[in-house]
Short mmCIF file of C-alpha atoms in Angstrom, two decimals:
data_model
loop_
_atom_site.label_atom_id
_atom_site.label_comp_id
_atom_site.label_asym_id
_atom_site.label_seq_id
_atom_site.Cartn_x
_atom_site.Cartn_y
_atom_site.Cartn_z
CA MET A 1 -0.24 0.03 -0.42
CA THR A 2 1.29 3.40 -0.63
CA THR A 3 0.40 6.76 0.78
CA THR A 4 1.02 10.26 -0.23
CA ILE A 5 0.14 13.04 1.70
CA THR A 6 0.51 16.53 0.77
CA HIS A 7 -0.06 20.27 1.73
CA ALA A 8 1.35 18.98 5.01
CA ARG A 9 3.42 21.38 7.99
CA VAL A 10 5.78 18.10 8.90
CA PHE A 11 6.95 18.30 12.41
CA ASP A 12 10.27 15.58 12.39
CA GLY A 13 10.02 14.36 15.84
CA GLU A 14 12.41 17.41 16.55
CA ARG A 15 11.94 20.22 14.70
CA PRO A 16 9.43 21.54 12.48
CA THR A 17 11.12 20.97 8.70
CA GLY A 18 10.09 22.95 5.09
CA HIS A 19 8.84 19.65 4.14
CA THR A 20 5.32 18.96 2.65
CA ALA A 21 4.67 15.95 1.81
CA VAL A 22 5.47 12.78 3.01
CA ARG A 23 5.61 9.30 1.28
CA LEU A 24 4.18 5.56 2.87
CA VAL A 25 5.14 2.90 1.00
CA ASP A 26 4.29 -0.79 2.36
CA GLY A 27 4.75 0.37 6.19
CA ARG A 28 7.59 2.49 6.10
CA ILE A 29 8.39 6.53 5.16
CA ASP A 30 9.98 6.36 2.00
CA ALA A 31 10.12 9.85 1.45
CA ALA A 32 9.76 13.75 2.87
CA GLY A 33 9.53 15.94 0.51
CA ASP A 34 7.33 18.52 -1.16
CA ASP A 35 3.94 17.64 -3.09
CA THR A 36 6.00 16.48 -6.18
CA LEU A 37 6.05 13.22 -4.12
CA LEU A 38 2.06 12.68 -5.26
CA ARG A 39 2.50 9.27 -7.73
CA PRO A 40 -0.41 8.77 -10.12
CA GLY A 41 -1.77 5.30 -7.93
CA ASP A 42 -0.79 6.84 -4.83
CA GLU A 43 -3.66 7.03 -1.82
CA HIS A 44 -3.61 10.57 -1.25
CA VAL A 45 -4.42 12.81 1.77
CA ASP A 46 -4.43 16.46 0.96
CA ALA A 47 -3.34 17.33 4.99
CA ARG A 48 -4.06 20.97 4.34
CA GLY A 49 -4.42 22.89 6.85
CA GLY A 50 -2.24 20.22 9.21
CA THR A 51 1.02 19.59 11.05
CA LEU A 52 2.05 16.11 10.62
CA LEU A 53 3.80 14.71 14.01
CA PRO A 54 5.57 11.04 14.21
CA GLY A 55 3.14 8.50 16.04
CA LEU A 56 2.75 9.58 19.53
CA ILE A 57 4.49 7.59 22.26
CA ASP A 58 3.43 7.72 26.40
CA ALA A 59 5.77 6.60 27.93
CA HIS A 60 4.41 5.75 30.97
CA VAL A 61 1.02 2.85 30.35
CA HIS A 62 -0.21 0.36 32.31
CA LEU A 63 -2.67 -2.15 30.03
CA LEU A 64 -6.22 -2.66 29.91
CA PRO A 65 -7.83 -4.41 27.28
CA GLY A 66 -8.34 -3.03 24.86
CA ALA A 67 -5.96 -0.13 25.61
CA PRO A 68 -3.90 -0.13 22.40
CA ARG A 69 -6.57 0.38 20.08
CA GLN A 70 -8.51 3.49 22.24
CA ALA A 71 -4.96 4.60 22.13
CA LEU A 72 -4.30 4.68 18.63
CA THR A 73 -8.31 7.02 18.09
CA PHE A 74 -5.62 9.54 19.73
CA GLY A 75 -2.81 9.39 17.63
CA VAL A 76 -0.85 7.60 20.01
CA THR A 77 0.95 4.12 18.13
CA THR A 78 3.28 3.33 21.04
CA LEU A 79 2.61 2.16 24.66
CA LEU A 80 5.11 1.90 27.21
CA ASP A 81 3.77 -1.00 29.86
CA MET A 82 4.98 -0.42 33.30
CA PHE A 83 3.77 -3.04 34.90
CA SER A 84 1.06 -5.86 33.35
CA LYS A 85 0.50 -9.29 34.27
CA PRO A 86 1.57 -11.62 31.28
CA ASP A 87 -1.79 -12.59 29.81
CA THR A 88 -2.45 -9.00 29.98
CA VAL A 89 0.03 -8.48 27.58
CA ARG A 90 -0.43 -10.75 25.21
CA GLU A 91 -3.58 -9.87 25.42
CA ALA A 92 -2.37 -6.36 24.22
CA LEU A 93 -0.21 -7.75 21.31
CA ALA A 94 -2.96 -9.46 19.76
CA ALA A 95 -4.45 -6.68 18.79
CA GLY A 96 -1.87 -6.45 15.59
CA PRO A 97 -2.61 -2.99 12.82
CA ALA A 98 -5.88 -1.67 14.93
CA GLY A 99 -4.10 -0.97 18.11
CA ALA A 100 -1.02 0.56 19.62
CA ASP A 101 2.66 -1.10 19.72
CA VAL A 102 3.46 -2.18 22.91
CA ARG A 103 6.27 -2.34 24.37
CA SER A 104 6.11 -4.55 27.98
CA SER A 105 7.67 -4.54 31.30
CA SER A 106 5.54 -7.52 32.43
CA VAL A 107 5.03 -7.88 36.29
CA GLY A 108 7.14 -5.44 37.84
CA ALA A 109 10.23 -5.73 41.09
CA THR A 110 8.28 -5.41 43.65
CA ALA A 111 9.25 -6.87 47.59
CA PRO A 112 6.29 -9.16 48.69
CA GLY A 113 2.95 -7.20 49.85
CA GLY A 114 4.77 -3.83 48.39
CA HIS A 115 2.92 -1.98 45.71
CA PRO A 116 1.58 -2.60 43.62
CA SER A 117 -0.31 -5.41 44.78
CA LEU A 118 -2.91 -3.70 45.94
CA MET A 119 -3.89 -3.93 41.94
CA TYR A 120 -2.37 -7.01 40.73
CA ALA A 121 -1.98 -9.49 43.37
CA PRO A 122 -1.10 -12.16 42.94
CA PHE A 123 2.26 -12.06 40.98
CA PRO A 124 6.62 -13.24 41.53
CA TYR A 125 7.93 -10.46 44.03
CA VAL A 126 11.95 -10.30 44.99
CA THR A 127 13.34 -11.54 48.62
CA GLY A 128 16.41 -10.10 47.60
CA PRO A 129 19.54 -9.77 45.65
CA GLN A 130 19.65 -13.70 45.45
CA ASP A 131 16.25 -13.30 42.56
CA ALA A 132 17.83 -11.26 41.08
CA GLY A 133 18.85 -13.21 37.63
CA ARG A 134 15.61 -15.42 38.00
CA PHE A 135 13.21 -13.55 37.95
CA VAL A 136 15.17 -11.39 34.95
CA ALA A 137 15.26 -14.70 33.24
CA ASP A 138 11.05 -14.76 33.67
CA ARG A 139 10.32 -11.87 32.58
CA LEU A 140 12.79 -12.01 29.40
CA ALA A 141 10.75 -15.78 28.12
CA GLU A 142 7.26 -13.45 29.53
CA GLY A 143 8.69 -10.92 26.38
CA ALA A 144 9.92 -8.07 28.27
CA THR A 145 11.39 -5.47 26.70
CA HIS A 146 12.52 -3.61 29.60
CA LEU A 147 12.33 -4.27 33.35
CA LYS A 148 10.57 -2.30 35.91
CA VAL A 149 11.76 -1.95 39.73
CA LEU A 150 9.39 -0.46 42.79
CA TYR A 151 10.66 1.60 45.60
CA ASP A 152 9.68 3.37 48.15
CA ASP A 153 12.40 4.89 50.84
CA GLY A 154 9.92 5.29 53.87
CA SER A 155 9.12 9.03 53.37
CA SER A 156 6.12 9.08 51.42
CA GLY A 157 3.75 9.53 54.37
CA GLY A 158 1.44 8.13 52.10
CA PRO A 159 -1.75 6.23 54.62
CA MET A 160 -0.59 3.03 53.17
CA PRO A 161 3.07 2.02 54.46
CA LEU A 162 3.96 -1.05 52.17
CA PRO A 163 6.80 -3.19 51.84
CA SER A 164 9.49 -1.93 49.40
CA LEU A 165 13.02 -3.52 47.55
CA ASP A 166 16.53 -2.48 49.44
CA VAL A 167 18.87 -0.81 47.16
CA PRO A 168 21.35 -3.45 47.11
CA THR A 169 18.13 -5.75 45.32
CA ILE A 170 17.94 -3.21 43.06
CA ALA A 171 21.43 -2.85 42.20
CA ALA A 172 21.22 -6.44 42.06
CA LEU A 173 18.11 -6.55 39.44
CA THR A 174 19.35 -3.46 37.06
CA GLU A 175 23.02 -5.82 36.93
CA ALA A 176 21.19 -8.75 35.80
CA ALA A 177 18.60 -6.89 33.53
CA HIS A 178 21.73 -4.71 31.93
CA ALA A 179 23.37 -8.23 31.17
CA ALA A 180 19.76 -9.12 29.31
CA GLY A 181 20.08 -6.60 27.53
CA LEU A 182 17.17 -4.62 29.12
CA LEU A 183 17.03 -1.60 30.26
CA VAL A 184 15.12 -0.03 33.61
CA ALA A 185 12.91 1.72 34.72
CA ALA A 186 12.31 2.53 38.29
CA HIS A 187 8.91 4.11 40.49
CA VAL A 188 9.66 6.45 42.51
CA SER A 189 7.97 9.08 44.52
CA THR A 190 10.44 11.03 46.59
CA ALA A 191 13.45 12.77 45.95
CA ARG A 192 15.29 10.80 48.22
CA ALA A 193 13.78 7.94 46.68
CA ALA A 194 15.30 8.71 43.43
CA VAL A 195 18.63 9.96 44.61
CA ASP A 196 19.12 6.80 46.40
CA LEU A 197 18.71 5.00 43.06
CA LEU A 198 21.48 6.55 41.12
CA PRO A 199 23.66 4.51 42.18
CA THR A 200 22.41 1.46 41.04
CA GLY A 201 22.80 2.58 37.29
CA VAL A 202 18.53 2.61 36.56
CA ASP A 203 18.60 3.78 33.37
CA VAL A 204 15.11 5.61 33.75
CA LEU A 205 12.70 6.85 36.77
CA ALA A 206 9.53 6.47 36.37
CA HIS A 207 8.13 9.65 37.28
CA ILE A 208 8.72 12.69 38.50
CA PRO A 209 8.84 13.23 42.68
CA PHE A 210 6.18 14.71 43.92
CA ASP A 211 8.32 16.55 46.73
CA ALA A 212 10.45 19.47 45.92
CA LEU A 213 13.88 18.02 44.10
CA SER A 214 16.91 20.35 45.51
CA GLY A 215 19.33 21.95 43.73
CA PRO A 216 21.93 19.58 44.56
CA ARG A 217 19.86 16.41 43.79
CA ILE A 218 19.08 18.20 40.35
CA GLU A 219 22.62 18.21 39.56
CA ALA A 220 23.02 14.28 40.77
CA ILE A 221 20.19 13.12 38.22
CA ALA A 222 20.88 15.42 35.43
CA ALA A 223 25.41 13.75 36.30
CA ALA A 224 23.97 10.20 36.18
CA GLY A 225 22.56 10.64 32.94
CA VAL A 226 18.99 9.05 33.84
CA ALA A 227 15.97 9.90 31.98
CA VAL A 228 13.01 10.82 34.06
CA ILE A 229 8.76 10.32 32.78
CA SER A 230 6.75 12.98 33.74
CA THR A 231 3.23 11.76 34.24
CA LEU A 232 2.21 14.96 35.86
CA SER A 233 -1.58 13.51 34.31
CA ILE A 234 -1.85 11.47 37.67
CA ALA A 235 -3.09 15.46 39.28
CA ASP A 236 -6.12 14.73 36.71
CA GLY A 237 -7.69 12.63 38.97
CA PHE A 238 -7.80 15.08 41.58
CA PRO A 239 -9.94 17.96 42.02
CA GLY A 240 -9.28 21.20 39.93
CA ASN A 241 -8.00 19.24 37.94
CA SER A 242 -10.11 17.03 34.82
CA LEU A 243 -9.13 15.17 31.20
CA LEU A 244 -13.38 16.41 31.16
CA ALA A 245 -12.28 20.09 30.60
CA GLU A 246 -11.02 19.65 27.65
CA PRO A 247 -13.84 19.49 24.85
CA ALA A 248 -11.99 17.90 22.26
CA LEU A 249 -10.78 14.94 24.12
CA ALA A 250 -13.67 14.77 26.03
CA ALA A 251 -16.26 14.74 23.04
CA ARG A 252 -14.32 11.70 21.04
CA LEU A 253 -14.35 9.52 24.60
CA GLY A 254 -17.71 8.88 24.48
CA PRO A 255 -20.50 8.03 27.31
CA ALA A 256 -18.93 5.23 29.25
CA TRP A 257 -15.57 6.45 29.39
CA ARG A 258 -17.09 10.41 30.15
CA ALA A 259 -18.81 8.61 33.62
CA VAL A 260 -15.64 6.66 34.71
CA LEU A 261 -14.34 10.51 34.86
CA GLU A 262 -17.16 12.48 36.15
CA ARG A 263 -17.43 9.38 39.41
CA GLN A 264 -13.65 9.14 39.48
CA GLN A 265 -14.14 13.03 40.75
CA GLN A 266 -16.30 11.84 43.21
CA ARG A 267 -14.52 9.23 44.78
CA TRP A 268 -12.89 8.98 47.94
CA LEU A 269 -10.25 10.50 48.76
CA PRO A 270 -7.26 10.81 51.62
CA PRO A 271 -6.98 13.87 53.45
CA ARG A 272 -3.84 14.32 52.80
CA LEU A 273 -3.23 14.37 48.88
CA PRO A 274 0.54 14.58 46.66
CA ASP A 275 1.80 17.91 46.07
CA PHE A 276 1.44 18.14 42.55
CA GLY A 277 2.39 21.95 42.87
CA ALA A 278 6.59 20.48 43.33
CA ALA A 279 5.94 17.74 40.60
CA ARG A 280 5.70 21.03 38.36
CA VAL A 281 8.28 22.68 39.02
CA ASN A 282 10.44 19.41 39.88
CA ALA A 283 9.51 18.97 35.68
CA ARG A 284 10.84 22.44 34.98
CA LEU A 285 13.73 22.27 37.06
CA LEU A 286 14.76 18.65 34.96
CA HIS A 287 13.94 20.20 31.83
CA GLU A 288 16.26 22.83 32.45
CA ALA A 289 19.09 20.73 34.05
CA GLY A 290 18.80 18.74 31.00
CA VAL A 291 17.44 15.64 31.98
CA PRO A 292 15.57 14.06 29.61
CA VAL A 293 12.32 14.01 30.97
CA LEU A 294 10.38 11.69 27.92
CA ALA A 295 6.20 12.68 28.15
CA GLY A 296 3.71 9.79 29.97
CA THR A 297 0.69 9.87 31.72
CA ASP A 298 0.57 6.78 34.08
CA ALA A 299 -3.08 5.92 32.65
CA PRO A 300 -5.81 4.49 33.06
CA ASN A 301 -5.11 5.84 36.91
CA PRO A 302 -7.92 7.68 38.56
CA GLY A 303 -8.49 10.65 36.10
CA THR A 304 -6.64 9.79 33.12
CA VAL A 305 -7.48 7.61 29.25
CA PRO A 306 -5.22 6.07 27.19
CA GLY A 307 -4.39 8.10 24.52
CA ALA A 308 -6.65 10.97 25.09
CA SER A 309 -4.32 11.70 28.75
CA LEU A 310 -0.71 11.85 26.65
CA HIS A 311 -2.51 15.29 25.22
CA ARG A 312 -2.92 16.63 28.94
CA GLU A 313 0.27 15.15 29.76
CA LEU A 314 1.36 17.58 27.10
CA GLY A 315 -0.25 20.47 27.66
CA HIS A 316 1.22 19.80 31.33
CA LEU A 317 3.78 20.34 30.22
CA VAL A 318 3.80 23.42 28.04
CA SER A 319 2.46 24.97 31.37
CA VAL A 320 5.19 24.00 33.12
CA GLY A 321 7.44 25.95 31.06
CA PHE A 322 8.48 23.72 28.46
CA SER A 323 7.78 24.66 24.59
CA PRO A 324 5.41 22.99 22.20
CA THR A 325 8.24 21.87 20.33
CA ALA A 326 10.24 20.31 23.55
CA ALA A 327 7.30 18.91 24.30
CA LEU A 328 6.02 16.90 21.42
CA THR A 329 10.20 15.61 21.34
CA ALA A 330 9.33 14.30 24.84
CA ALA A 331 6.25 11.78 23.12
CA THR A 332 8.56 11.33 20.36
CA ALA A 333 12.14 11.75 19.12
CA ARG A 334 13.37 11.79 22.58
CA THR A 335 12.10 8.23 24.46
CA ALA A 336 12.29 6.81 20.92
CA ASP A 337 16.14 7.57 21.53
CA VAL A 338 15.78 6.63 25.13
CA PHE A 339 14.52 3.27 25.15
CA GLY A 340 15.93 2.39 22.07
CA LEU A 341 13.52 2.98 19.41
CA ALA A 342 15.41 3.38 16.47
CA ASP A 343 12.95 2.39 13.82
CA ARG A 344 10.03 5.68 15.13
CA GLY A 345 9.33 8.59 16.73
CA ARG A 346 10.91 10.82 13.46
CA ILE A 347 9.98 11.02 10.39
CA ARG A 348 12.63 10.06 8.40
CA PRO A 349 12.76 7.56 5.19
CA GLY A 350 12.76 4.24 6.40
CA LEU A 351 11.13 4.43 10.23
CA ARG A 352 7.99 3.01 10.07
CA ALA A 353 5.52 4.80 9.26
CA ASP A 354 3.81 5.71 12.51
CA LEU A 355 2.48 9.80 12.16
CA VAL A 356 -0.96 11.45 13.26
CA LEU A 357 -2.24 14.48 11.46
CA VAL A 358 -3.51 16.87 13.50
CA VAL A 359 -5.18 20.20 12.47
CA GLY A 360 -3.32 23.77 13.29
CA ARG A 361 0.69 24.52 14.20
CA PRO A 362 1.06 22.68 17.92
CA ASP A 363 4.37 23.38 17.42
CA GLU A 364 3.22 26.98 18.29
CA ASP A 365 -0.12 26.05 20.06
CA ILE A 366 0.55 22.28 22.10
CA ALA A 367 -3.49 22.26 22.24
CA ALA A 368 -3.22 21.95 18.44
CA THR A 369 -2.51 18.28 18.95
CA ARG A 370 -6.56 17.43 20.27
CA GLN A 371 -7.32 17.33 16.92
CA VAL A 372 -6.32 14.26 15.34
CA THR A 373 -8.17 13.95 12.09
CA ALA A 374 -5.86 10.83 11.09
CA VAL A 375 -3.60 8.78 11.95
CA TRP A 376 -1.09 5.83 10.36
CA LYS A 377 0.30 3.06 12.37
CA GLN A 378 3.08 1.02 9.73
CA GLY A 379 1.15 2.89 6.90
CA VAL A 380 -2.89 1.02 7.55
CA ARG A 381 -4.84 4.05 8.11
CA ALA A 382 -6.80 3.63 11.84
CA ASP A 383 -10.14 3.94 12.22
CA LEU A 384 -10.90 7.19 14.63
CA ALA A 385 -14.54 5.90 15.52
CA GLY A 386 -14.69 2.25 16.38
CA TYR A 387 -13.49 1.45 19.75
CA VAL A 388 -16.45 3.51 21.05
CA GLY A 389 -19.07 1.61 21.82
CA SER A 390 -17.17 -1.86 21.23
CA ALA A 391 -16.35 -4.71 22.96
CA ASP A 392 -12.60 -3.78 23.45
CA GLU A 393 -14.14 -0.79 24.90
CA ARG A 394 -16.64 -2.84 27.74
CA ALA A 395 -13.85 -4.99 28.11
CA GLY A 396 -11.36 -2.47 28.96
CA LEU A 397 -13.93 -0.98 31.18
CA ALA A 398 -14.86 -4.05 33.21
CA ALA A 399 -11.72 -5.04 34.54
CA LEU A 400 -11.15 -1.15 35.27
CA ARG A 401 -14.22 -1.04 37.38
CA ALA A 402 -12.86 -5.16 38.15
CA GLN A 403 -9.40 -3.39 39.49
CA THR A 404 -10.97 -0.44 41.30
CA GLU A 405 -13.03 -2.85 43.40
CA LYS A 406 -10.07 -4.64 44.72
CA VAL A 407 -8.62 -1.74 45.55
CA ILE A 408 -11.15 -0.62 47.43
CA ALA A 409 -11.56 -3.55 49.59
CA ALA A 410 -8.28 -3.62 50.36
CA VAL A 411 -8.19 0.01 51.22
CA ARG A 412 -11.11 -0.51 53.42
CA ASP A 413 -10.06 -3.94 55.31
CA ARG A 414 -6.45 -2.50 56.12
CA LEU A 415 -7.26 1.13 57.07
CA GLY A 416 -10.80 0.44 58.95
CA ILE A 417 -12.71 2.90 57.38
CA GLY A 418 -15.60 2.86 55.06
CA LEU A 419 -15.05 4.07 51.74
#
């Protein structure tokens, strides 16, 4: 199949180019240039008034049934899964051309009873450094493309302290993962935890810390060469923030997902909420220090939706001080570079034909990414309307409901309160 897109502005993953046309042949980008690329017999797409972007990459998700298909309708062509059970990963990989490409850690490494046991138990735990080799080998056998490790330094002050891996165990896991060719992404929530793990050699911090990063800690993170995934969209599940406030996104969610978000806005919340203001400042400071910040959402946390929330994440990045161009790069070329996805994240000949066409100029006004008009995955144009009301949507919402009920029951049991 050959498709030529003409009369477009082309953002190549790092900057706007002078190109106005891109030709797609057999799932790859054949050429980028001017409108003379169009040949007789090509499927022709006139993109007048629009900007062509590389397919977006969400650097931090957890899979639901149907999530790859939903994400693709919002222009997210690659999902980096940061903890899902093997059966869910296999189902996601089976989505084929109809869904976003998935790269997964499979089961993450955590201590017995540690986060995220409330949501996903039972799954294999890690009890100490002696388990590292076997744990990594088992994840490789499940098809993992990176390793997720979870660490809590005990200072987060949450309502339910949970067991955590210690630093020597994470060091052993990182050594085993690197020996197997896997990158390591580490869950942390505090500034102290982030710095604790730097000597272990982890490659990515899976969240920007929720408490303030001091100057020396910013410098230490920058010097270590680690990347950090933003996940500012977690705030959208708390009062004062909602994806439903974005008409261009909310209109395309469909009534079932809109109802879920409305219910989540009314859910029980602990008296002490995360300091999202500190995380926002941290994002700016890390970016200014040259730390690679990758756009990720942590969907489907409350208030977030696969695909749709990445557009909110881009808006959050711009609101804290990123230029629109830098935000777009955080969801395309930079994430591809950090995770070794050399075949995507840019619009260049020879790379995958993963593309998204939006109305307007998102490199000048990031809100333009929300106006998605066409998406291609490996040169195949996606059905932007087919997910809403589908069996995939029903399966995803049923899984999310079951997961939520499991967490609520566990919280009730542990805290001894009525929710």
